[in-house]
């Protein structure tokens, strides 16, 4: 009886199984003391959705950081990013598309949790309406809270 109770398990997974693609928004600002442009966090109001998905991942959220899921059953994830910006009392709506090509891998976590999907980014493409450029910070996406991509917005 003691052996049977020692081997029992709760069959409950207490670990997060989400491998999220973490994005931070930035802009280039001229620093007169350094006499060069430096990057600065940029808070934007954004609506983010996956292409072909009915629901929003973020709806008019003001932040400089976003975390989105990549497609587990495909090697490309596509996101629509609409930013809202007020310039001289005019409201500007600009939508960009972000294409993320990746390799999917299964990582065994435990008997209770099963497997988690991890991703390795191969290439990132984007439209240029409000996005100026992108920089891959960490190309491996797993269950950690590591920033993966910097998006630089137009001035």
CSV table of N, CA, C and O in Angstrom, one decimal, residues 5-105:
chain,number,residue,atom,x,y,z
A,5,UNK,N,0.9,4.4,-3.0
A,5,UNK,CA,0.7,5.8,-2.8
A,5,UNK,C,1.9,6.7,-3.1
A,5,UNK,O,1.8,7.8,-3.5
A,6,UNK,N,3.1,6.1,-3.0
A,6,UNK,CA,4.3,6.8,-3.4
A,6,UNK,C,4.4,7.1,-4.9
A,6,UNK,O,5.0,8.0,-5.3
A,7,UNK,N,3.7,6.2,-5.7
A,7,UNK,CA,3.8,6.3,-7.1
A,7,UNK,C,2.6,7.1,-7.7
A,7,UNK,O,2.6,7.3,-8.9
A,8,UNK,N,1.7,7.5,-6.9
A,8,UNK,CA,0.5,8.2,-7.5
A,8,UNK,C,0.9,9.6,-7.8
A,8,UNK,O,1.8,10.2,-7.3
A,9,UNK,N,0.3,10.1,-8.8
A,9,UNK,CA,0.5,11.5,-9.2
A,9,UNK,C,-0.8,12.2,-9.3
A,9,UNK,O,-1.9,11.6,-9.5
A,10,UNK,N,-0.7,13.5,-9.3
A,10,UNK,CA,-2.0,14.3,-9.4
A,10,UNK,C,-2.5,14.4,-10.8
A,10,UNK,O,-3.6,14.9,-11.0
A,11,UNK,N,-1.7,14.0,-11.8
A,11,UNK,CA,-2.1,14.2,-13.2
A,11,UNK,C,-2.5,15.6,-13.6
A,11,UNK,O,-3.3,15.8,-14.4
A,12,UNK,N,-1.9,16.6,-12.9
A,12,UNK,CA,-2.2,18.0,-13.2
A,12,UNK,C,-0.9,18.6,-13.6
A,12,UNK,O,0.1,18.5,-13.0
A,13,UNK,N,-1.0,19.4,-14.7
A,13,UNK,CA,0.1,20.1,-15.2
A,13,UNK,C,0.1,21.5,-14.6
A,13,UNK,O,-0.9,22.3,-14.7
A,14,UNK,N,1.2,21.9,-13.9
A,14,UNK,CA,1.2,23.2,-13.2
A,14,UNK,C,2.2,24.1,-14.0
A,14,UNK,O,2.4,25.2,-13.5
A,15,UNK,N,2.7,23.7,-15.1
A,15,UNK,CA,3.6,24.5,-15.9
A,15,UNK,C,2.9,25.2,-17.0
A,15,UNK,O,2.0,24.6,-17.6
A,16,UNK,N,3.4,26.4,-17.4
A,16,UNK,CA,2.9,27.0,-18.6
A,16,UNK,C,3.4,26.3,-19.8
A,16,UNK,O,4.6,26.1,-19.9
A,17,UNK,N,2.6,26.0,-20.7
A,17,UNK,CA,3.0,25.3,-21.9
A,17,UNK,C,3.1,26.2,-23.1
A,17,UNK,O,3.3,25.8,-24.3
A,18,UNK,N,2.9,27.5,-22.9
A,18,UNK,CA,2.9,28.5,-24.0
A,18,UNK,C,4.3,29.0,-24.3
A,18,UNK,O,5.0,29.4,-23.5
A,19,UNK,N,4.6,28.9,-25.6
A,19,UNK,CA,5.9,29.4,-26.1
A,19,UNK,C,5.5,30.6,-26.9
A,19,UNK,O,5.0,30.5,-28.1
A,20,UNK,N,5.6,31.8,-26.4
A,20,UNK,CA,5.1,33.0,-27.0
A,20,UNK,C,6.2,33.8,-27.6
A,20,UNK,O,7.3,33.9,-27.1
A,21,UNK,N,5.9,34.4,-28.8
A,21,UNK,CA,6.8,35.3,-29.5
A,21,UNK,C,6.7,36.7,-28.9
A,21,UNK,O,5.6,37.3,-29.0
A,22,UNK,N,7.7,37.2,-28.2
A,22,UNK,CA,7.6,38.4,-27.5
A,22,UNK,C,8.2,39.6,-28.3
A,22,UNK,O,9.4,39.5,-28.8
A,23,UNK,N,7.4,40.6,-28.5
A,23,UNK,CA,7.8,41.8,-29.3
A,23,UNK,C,7.8,43.0,-28.5
A,23,UNK,O,7.0,43.2,-27.6
A,24,UNK,N,8.9,43.8,-28.7
A,24,UNK,CA,8.9,45.2,-28.0
A,24,UNK,C,9.0,46.2,-29.1
A,24,UNK,O,9.6,46.0,-30.2
A,25,UNK,N,8.3,47.3,-28.8
A,25,UNK,CA,8.2,48.4,-29.8
A,25,UNK,C,9.3,49.5,-29.4
A,25,UNK,O,9.4,49.8,-28.2
A,26,UNK,N,10.0,50.1,-30.4
A,26,UNK,CA,11.0,51.0,-30.2
A,26,UNK,C,10.9,52.1,-31.2
A,26,UNK,O,10.3,52.0,-32.3
A,27,UNK,N,11.6,53.2,-30.9
A,27,UNK,CA,11.8,54.3,-31.9
A,27,UNK,C,13.2,54.8,-31.7
A,27,UNK,O,13.8,54.7,-30.7
A,28,UNK,N,13.7,55.4,-32.8
A,28,UNK,CA,15.0,56.1,-32.8
A,28,UNK,C,14.8,57.5,-32.4
A,28,UNK,O,14.0,58.2,-33.1
A,29,UNK,N,15.6,58.0,-31.4
A,29,UNK,CA,15.5,59.4,-31.0
A,29,UNK,C,16.9,60.0,-31.0
A,29,UNK,O,17.8,59.4,-30.5
A,30,UNK,N,17.0,61.2,-31.5
A,30,UNK,CA,18.3,61.9,-31.5
A,30,UNK,C,18.7,62.4,-30.2
A,30,UNK,O,17.9,63.1,-29.5
A,31,UNK,N,19.9,62.0,-29.7
A,31,UNK,CA,20.4,62.4,-28.4
A,31,UNK,C,21.5,63.5,-28.7
A,31,UNK,O,22.5,63.2,-29.2
A,32,UNK,N,21.2,64.8,-28.4
A,32,UNK,CA,22.1,65.8,-28.7
A,32,UNK,C,23.4,65.7,-27.9
A,32,UNK,O,24.5,66.1,-28.4
A,33,UNK,N,23.4,65.1,-26.7
A,33,UNK,CA,24.6,65.0,-25.9
A,33,UNK,C,25.6,63.9,-26.6
A,33,UNK,O,26.8,64.1,-26.6
A,34,UNK,N,25.0,62.9,-27.1
A,34,UNK,CA,25.8,61.8,-27.8
A,34,UNK,C,26.0,62.1,-29.2
A,34,UNK,O,26.9,61.5,-29.9
A,35,UNK,N,25.2,63.1,-29.8
A,35,UNK,CA,25.2,63.5,-31.2
A,35,UNK,C,25.0,62.3,-32.1
A,35,UNK,O,25.7,62.1,-33.1
A,36,UNK,N,24.0,61.4,-31.7
A,36,UNK,CA,23.6,60.3,-32.5
A,36,UNK,C,22.2,59.8,-32.1
A,36,UNK,O,21.7,60.2,-31.1
A,37,UNK,N,21.7,59.0,-32.9
A,37,UNK,CA,20.3,58.4,-32.6
A,37,UNK,C,20.5,57.2,-31.6
A,37,UNK,O,21.4,56.4,-31.7
A,38,UNK,N,19.6,57.2,-30.7
A,38,UNK,CA,19.6,56.1,-29.7
A,38,UNK,C,18.2,55.5,-29.7
A,38,UNK,O,17.2,56.1,-30.0
A,39,UNK,N,18.1,54.2,-29.4
A,39,UNK,CA,16.8,53.6,-29.4
A,39,UNK,C,16.1,53.8,-28.0
A,39,UNK,O,16.7,53.9,-27.0
A,40,UNK,N,14.8,53.9,-28.1
A,40,UNK,CA,14.0,54.2,-26.9
A,40,UNK,C,12.7,53.4,-27.0
A,40,UNK,O,12.1,53.2,-28.1
A,41,UNK,N,12.2,52.9,-25.9
A,41,UNK,CA,11.0,52.2,-25.8
A,41,UNK,C,9.9,53.1,-26.3
A,41,UNK,O,9.9,54.3,-26.1
A,42,UNK,N,8.9,52.5,-27.0
A,42,UNK,CA,7.8,53.3,-27.6
A,42,UNK,C,6.5,52.7,-27.3
A,42,UNK,O,6.2,51.5,-27.7
A,43,UNK,N,5.7,53.4,-26.6
A,43,UNK,CA,4.3,52.9,-26.3
A,43,UNK,C,3.4,53.2,-27.4
A,43,UNK,O,3.4,54.4,-27.8
A,44,UNK,N,2.7,52.3,-27.9
A,44,UNK,CA,1.8,52.5,-29.0
A,44,UNK,C,0.4,51.8,-28.7
A,44,UNK,O,0.4,50.9,-27.8
A,45,UNK,N,-0.6,52.3,-29.3
A,45,UNK,CA,-1.9,51.7,-29.1
A,45,UNK,C,-2.1,50.8,-30.3
A,45,UNK,O,-2.1,51.3,-31.5
A,46,UNK,N,-2.2,49.5,-30.1
A,46,UNK,CA,-2.2,48.6,-31.2
A,46,UNK,C,-3.4,47.6,-31.1
A,46,UNK,O,-3.8,47.2,-30.0
A,47,UNK,N,-3.8,47.1,-32.2
A,47,UNK,CA,-4.7,46.0,-32.4
A,47,UNK,C,-3.9,45.0,-33.2
A,47,UNK,O,-3.4,45.2,-34.2
A,48,UNK,N,-3.8,43.8,-32.6
A,48,UNK,CA,-3.0,42.7,-33.2
A,48,UNK,C,-3.9,41.5,-33.4
A,48,UNK,O,-4.5,41.1,-32.4
A,49,UNK,N,-3.8,40.9,-34.6
A,49,UNK,CA,-4.6,39.7,-34.8
A,49,UNK,C,-3.7,38.8,-35.7
A,49,UNK,O,-2.8,39.3,-36.5
A,50,UNK,N,-4.0,37.5,-35.7
A,50,UNK,CA,-3.4,36.6,-36.6
A,50,UNK,C,-4.2,36.6,-37.9
A,50,UNK,O,-5.4,36.7,-37.9
A,51,UNK,N,-3.5,36.4,-39.0
A,51,UNK,CA,-4.1,36.4,-40.3
A,51,UNK,C,-5.0,35.2,-40.4
A,51,UNK,O,-4.6,34.1,-40.1
A,52,UNK,N,-6.3,35.4,-40.8
A,52,UNK,CA,-7.2,34.3,-40.9
A,52,UNK,C,-7.8,33.8,-39.6
A,52,UNK,O,-8.5,32.8,-39.5
A,53,UNK,N,-7.6,34.6,-38.5
A,53,UNK,CA,-8.2,34.3,-37.2
A,53,UNK,C,-9.3,35.3,-36.9
A,53,UNK,O,-9.1,36.5,-37.2
A,54,UNK,N,-10.4,34.9,-36.4
A,54,UNK,CA,-11.5,35.8,-36.1
A,54,UNK,C,-11.3,36.7,-35.0
A,54,UNK,O,-11.8,37.9,-35.0
A,55,UNK,N,-10.6,36.3,-33.9
A,55,UNK,CA,-10.5,37.1,-32.7
A,55,UNK,C,-9.2,37.9,-32.7
A,55,UNK,O,-8.2,37.6,-33.4
A,56,UNK,N,-9.2,38.9,-31.9
A,56,UNK,CA,-8.0,39.8,-31.7
A,56,UNK,C,-7.1,39.2,-30.6
A,56,UNK,O,-7.6,38.7,-29.6
A,57,UNK,N,-5.8,39.3,-30.8
A,57,UNK,CA,-4.9,38.9,-29.7
A,57,UNK,C,-4.8,40.1,-28.7
A,57,UNK,O,-4.7,40.0,-27.5
A,58,UNK,N,-4.8,41.3,-29.3
A,58,UNK,CA,-4.8,42.6,-28.6
A,58,UNK,C,-5.8,43.5,-29.3
A,58,UNK,O,-5.7,43.6,-30.5
A,59,UNK,N,-6.6,44.2,-28.5
A,59,UNK,CA,-7.5,45.2,-29.2
A,59,UNK,C,-7.3,46.5,-28.5
A,59,UNK,O,-7.7,46.7,-27.3
A,60,UNK,N,-6.7,47.4,-29.3
A,60,UNK,CA,-6.5,48.8,-28.8
A,60,UNK,C,-5.8,48.8,-27.5
A,60,UNK,O,-6.2,49.6,-26.6
A,61,UNK,N,-4.8,48.1,-27.3
A,61,UNK,CA,-4.0,48.0,-26.1
A,61,UNK,C,-2.8,49.0,-26.2
A,61,UNK,O,-2.1,48.9,-27.2
A,62,UNK,N,-2.6,49.8,-25.2
A,62,UNK,CA,-1.4,50.7,-25.2
A,62,UNK,C,-0.3,50.1,-24.4
A,62,UNK,O,-0.5,49.9,-23.2
A,63,UNK,N,0.8,49.8,-25.1
A,63,UNK,CA,1.9,49.1,-24.5
A,63,UNK,C,3.1,49.2,-25.4
A,63,UNK,O,3.0,49.6,-26.6
A,64,UNK,N,4.3,48.9,-24.8
A,64,UNK,CA,5.5,48.8,-25.7
A,64,UNK,C,5.9,47.3,-25.8
A,64,UNK,O,6.9,47.0,-26.5
A,65,UNK,N,5.1,46.4,-25.2
A,65,UNK,CA,5.5,44.9,-25.2
A,65,UNK,C,4.2,44.1,-25.6
A,65,UNK,O,3.1,44.4,-25.0
A,66,UNK,N,4.4,43.2,-26.4
A,66,UNK,CA,3.3,42.3,-26.8
A,66,UNK,C,3.8,40.9,-26.9
A,66,UNK,O,5.0,40.7,-27.3
A,67,UNK,N,3.0,39.9,-26.6
A,67,UNK,CA,3.4,38.5,-26.7
A,67,UNK,C,2.3,37.8,-27.6
A,67,UNK,O,1.1,37.8,-27.2
A,68,UNK,N,2.7,37.1,-28.7
A,68,UNK,CA,1.8,36.5,-29.6
A,68,UNK,C,2.2,35.0,-29.8
A,68,UNK,O,3.4,34.7,-29.8
A,69,UNK,N,1.2,34.2,-30.0
A,69,UNK,CA,1.5,32.7,-30.2
A,69,UNK,C,1.8,32.5,-31.7
A,69,UNK,O,1.3,33.1,-32.6
A,70,UNK,N,2.8,31.6,-32.0
A,70,UNK,CA,3.1,31.3,-33.3
A,70,UNK,C,2.3,30.0,-33.7
A,70,UNK,O,1.9,29.3,-32.8
A,71,UNK,N,2.1,29.8,-35.0
A,71,UNK,CA,1.4,28.6,-35.5
A,71,UNK,C,2.1,27.3,-35.2
A,71,UNK,O,3.2,27.2,-35.7
A,72,UNK,N,1.5,26.4,-34.5
A,72,UNK,CA,2.2,25.1,-34.1
A,72,UNK,C,2.1,24.2,-35.3
A,72,UNK,O,2.9,23.3,-35.4
A,73,UNK,N,1.1,24.3,-36.2
A,73,UNK,CA,0.9,23.4,-37.3
A,73,UNK,C,1.4,23.9,-38.6
A,73,UNK,O,1.1,23.3,-39.6
A,74,UNK,N,2.0,25.0,-38.6
A,74,UNK,CA,2.5,25.6,-39.9
A,74,UNK,C,3.9,26.2,-39.6
A,74,UNK,O,4.3,26.3,-38.5
A,75,UNK,N,4.6,26.5,-40.7
A,75,UNK,CA,6.0,27.0,-40.5
A,75,UNK,C,6.0,28.5,-40.8
A,75,UNK,O,7.1,29.1,-40.8
A,76,UNK,N,4.8,29.2,-41.0
A,76,UNK,CA,4.8,30.6,-41.1
A,76,UNK,C,3.6,31.1,-40.3
A,76,UNK,O,2.5,30.6,-40.3
A,77,UNK,N,3.9,32.2,-39.5
A,77,UNK,CA,2.8,32.9,-38.8
A,77,UNK,C,2.7,34.3,-39.3
A,77,UNK,O,3.8,34.9,-39.5
A,78,UNK,N,1.5,34.8,-39.5
A,78,UNK,CA,1.3,36.1,-40.1
A,78,UNK,C,0.4,36.9,-39.1
A,78,UNK,O,-0.6,36.4,-38.7
A,79,UNK,N,0.9,38.1,-38.8
A,79,UNK,CA,0.2,39.0,-37.9
A,79,UNK,C,-0.2,40.3,-38.5
A,79,UNK,O,0.6,40.9,-39.3
A,80,UNK,N,-1.4,40.8,-38.3
A,80,UNK,CA,-1.8,42.1,-38.7
A,80,UNK,C,-1.7,43.1,-37.5
A,80,UNK,O,-2.2,42.8,-36.4
A,81,UNK,N,-0.9,44.1,-37.6
A,81,UNK,CA,-0.7,45.1,-36.5
A,81,UNK,C,-1.2,46.4,-36.9
A,81,UNK,O,-0.6,47.1,-37.8
A,82,UNK,N,-2.3,46.8,-36.3
A,82,UNK,CA,-2.8,48.2,-36.6
A,82,UNK,C,-2.4,49.1,-35.5
A,82,UNK,O,-2.7,48.8,-34.3
A,83,UNK,N,-1.7,50.2,-35.8
A,83,UNK,CA,-1.4,51.2,-34.8
A,83,UNK,C,-2.2,52.4,-34.9
A,83,UNK,O,-2.5,52.8,-36.0
A,84,UNK,N,-2.6,53.0,-33.8
A,84,UNK,CA,-3.3,54.2,-33.8
A,84,UNK,C,-2.4,55.3,-33.2
A,84,UNK,O,-1.9,55.1,-32.1
A,85,UNK,N,-2.2,56.4,-33.9
A,85,UNK,CA,-1.4,57.5,-33.4
A,85,UNK,C,-2.1,58.8,-33.7
A,85,UNK,O,-2.7,59.0,-34.7
A,86,UNK,N,-1.9,59.7,-32.7
A,86,UNK,CA,-2.5,61.1,-32.9
A,86,UNK,C,-1.4,62.0,-33.2
A,86,UNK,O,-0.4,62.1,-32.4
A,87,UNK,N,-1.4,62.7,-34.3
A,87,UNK,CA,-0.4,63.6,-34.8
A,87,UNK,C,-1.1,64.9,-35.1
A,87,UNK,O,-2.0,65.0,-36.0
A,88,UNK,N,-0.8,66.0,-34.4
A,88,UNK,CA,-1.4,67.3,-34.6
A,88,UNK,C,-2.9,67.2,-34.6
A,88,UNK,O,-3.6,67.7,-35.5
A,89,UNK,N,-3.5,66.6,-33.6
A,89,UNK,CA,-4.9,66.4,-33.4
A,89,UNK,C,-5.6,65.6,-34.5
A,89,UNK,O,-6.8,65.5,-34.6
A,90,UNK,N,-4.8,64.9,-35.4
A,90,UNK,CA,-5.3,64.0,-36.4
A,90,UNK,C,-5.0,62.6,-35.9
A,90,UNK,O,-3.9,62.3,-35.5
A,91,UNK,N,-6.0,61.7,-36.0
A,91,UNK,CA,-5.8,60.3,-35.7
A,91,UNK,C,-5.4,59.5,-36.9
A,91,UNK,O,-6.1,59.6,-37.9
A,92,UNK,N,-4.3,58.8,-36.8
A,92,UNK,CA,-3.8,58.1,-37.9
A,92,UNK,C,-3.9,56.6,-37.6
A,92,UNK,O,-3.5,56.1,-36.5
A,93,UNK,N,-4.5,55.8,-38.5
A,93,UNK,CA,-4.6,54.4,-38.4
A,93,UNK,C,-3.7,53.8,-39.5
A,93,UNK,O,-3.9,54.1,-40.7
A,94,UNK,N,-2.8,53.0,-39.1
A,94,UNK,CA,-1.9,52.4,-40.1
A,94,UNK,C,-1.8,50.9,-39.7
A,94,UNK,O,-1.5,50.5,-38.6
A,95,UNK,N,-1.9,50.0,-40.8
A,95,UNK,CA,-1.8,48.6,-40.6
A,95,UNK,C,-0.6,48.0,-41.3
A,95,UNK,O,-0.4,48.3,-42.4
A,96,UNK,N,0.1,47.2,-40.5
A,96,UNK,CA,1.3,46.5,-41.1
A,96,UNK,C,1.1,45.0,-41.0
A,96,UNK,O,0.3,44.6,-40.1
A,97,UNK,N,1.7,44.3,-41.8
A,97,UNK,CA,1.7,42.9,-41.8
A,97,UNK,C,3.1,42.4,-41.4
A,97,UNK,O,4.1,42.9,-41.9
A,98,UNK,N,3.2,41.4,-40.5
A,98,UNK,CA,4.4,40.9,-40.0
A,98,UNK,C,4.4,39.4,-40.3
A,98,UNK,O,3.5,38.6,-39.9
A,99,UNK,N,5.4,38.9,-41.2
A,99,UNK,CA,5.5,37.5,-41.5
A,99,UNK,C,6.6,36.9,-40.8
A,99,UNK,O,7.8,37.4,-40.8
A,100,UNK,N,6.4,35.8,-40.0
A,100,UNK,CA,7.5,35.1,-39.3
A,100,UNK,C,7.6,33.7,-39.8
A,100,UNK,O,6.7,32.9,-39.6
A,101,UNK,N,8.7,33.4,-40.4
A,101,UNK,CA,9.0,32.0,-40.8
A,101,UNK,C,9.7,31.3,-39.7
A,101,UNK,O,10.7,31.9,-39.2
A,102,UNK,N,9.3,30.1,-39.4
A,102,UNK,CA,9.9,29.4,-38.3
A,102,UNK,C,10.0,27.9,-38.5
A,102,UNK,O,9.2,27.3,-39.3
A,103,UNK,N,10.8,27.2,-37.7
A,103,UNK,CA,10.9,25.8,-37.6
A,103,UNK,C,10.3,25.4,-36.3
A,103,UNK,O,10.6,25.9,-35.3
A,104,UNK,N,9.4,24.4,-36.3
A,104,UNK,CA,8.7,24.0,-35.1
A,104,UNK,C,9.4,22.7,-34.5
A,104,UNK,O,9.7,21.8,-35.3
A,105,UNK,N,9.5,22.6,-33.2
A,105,UNK,CA,10.1,21.5,-32.6
A,105,UNK,C,9.2,21.1,-31.4
A,105,UNK,O,8.7,22.0,-30.7
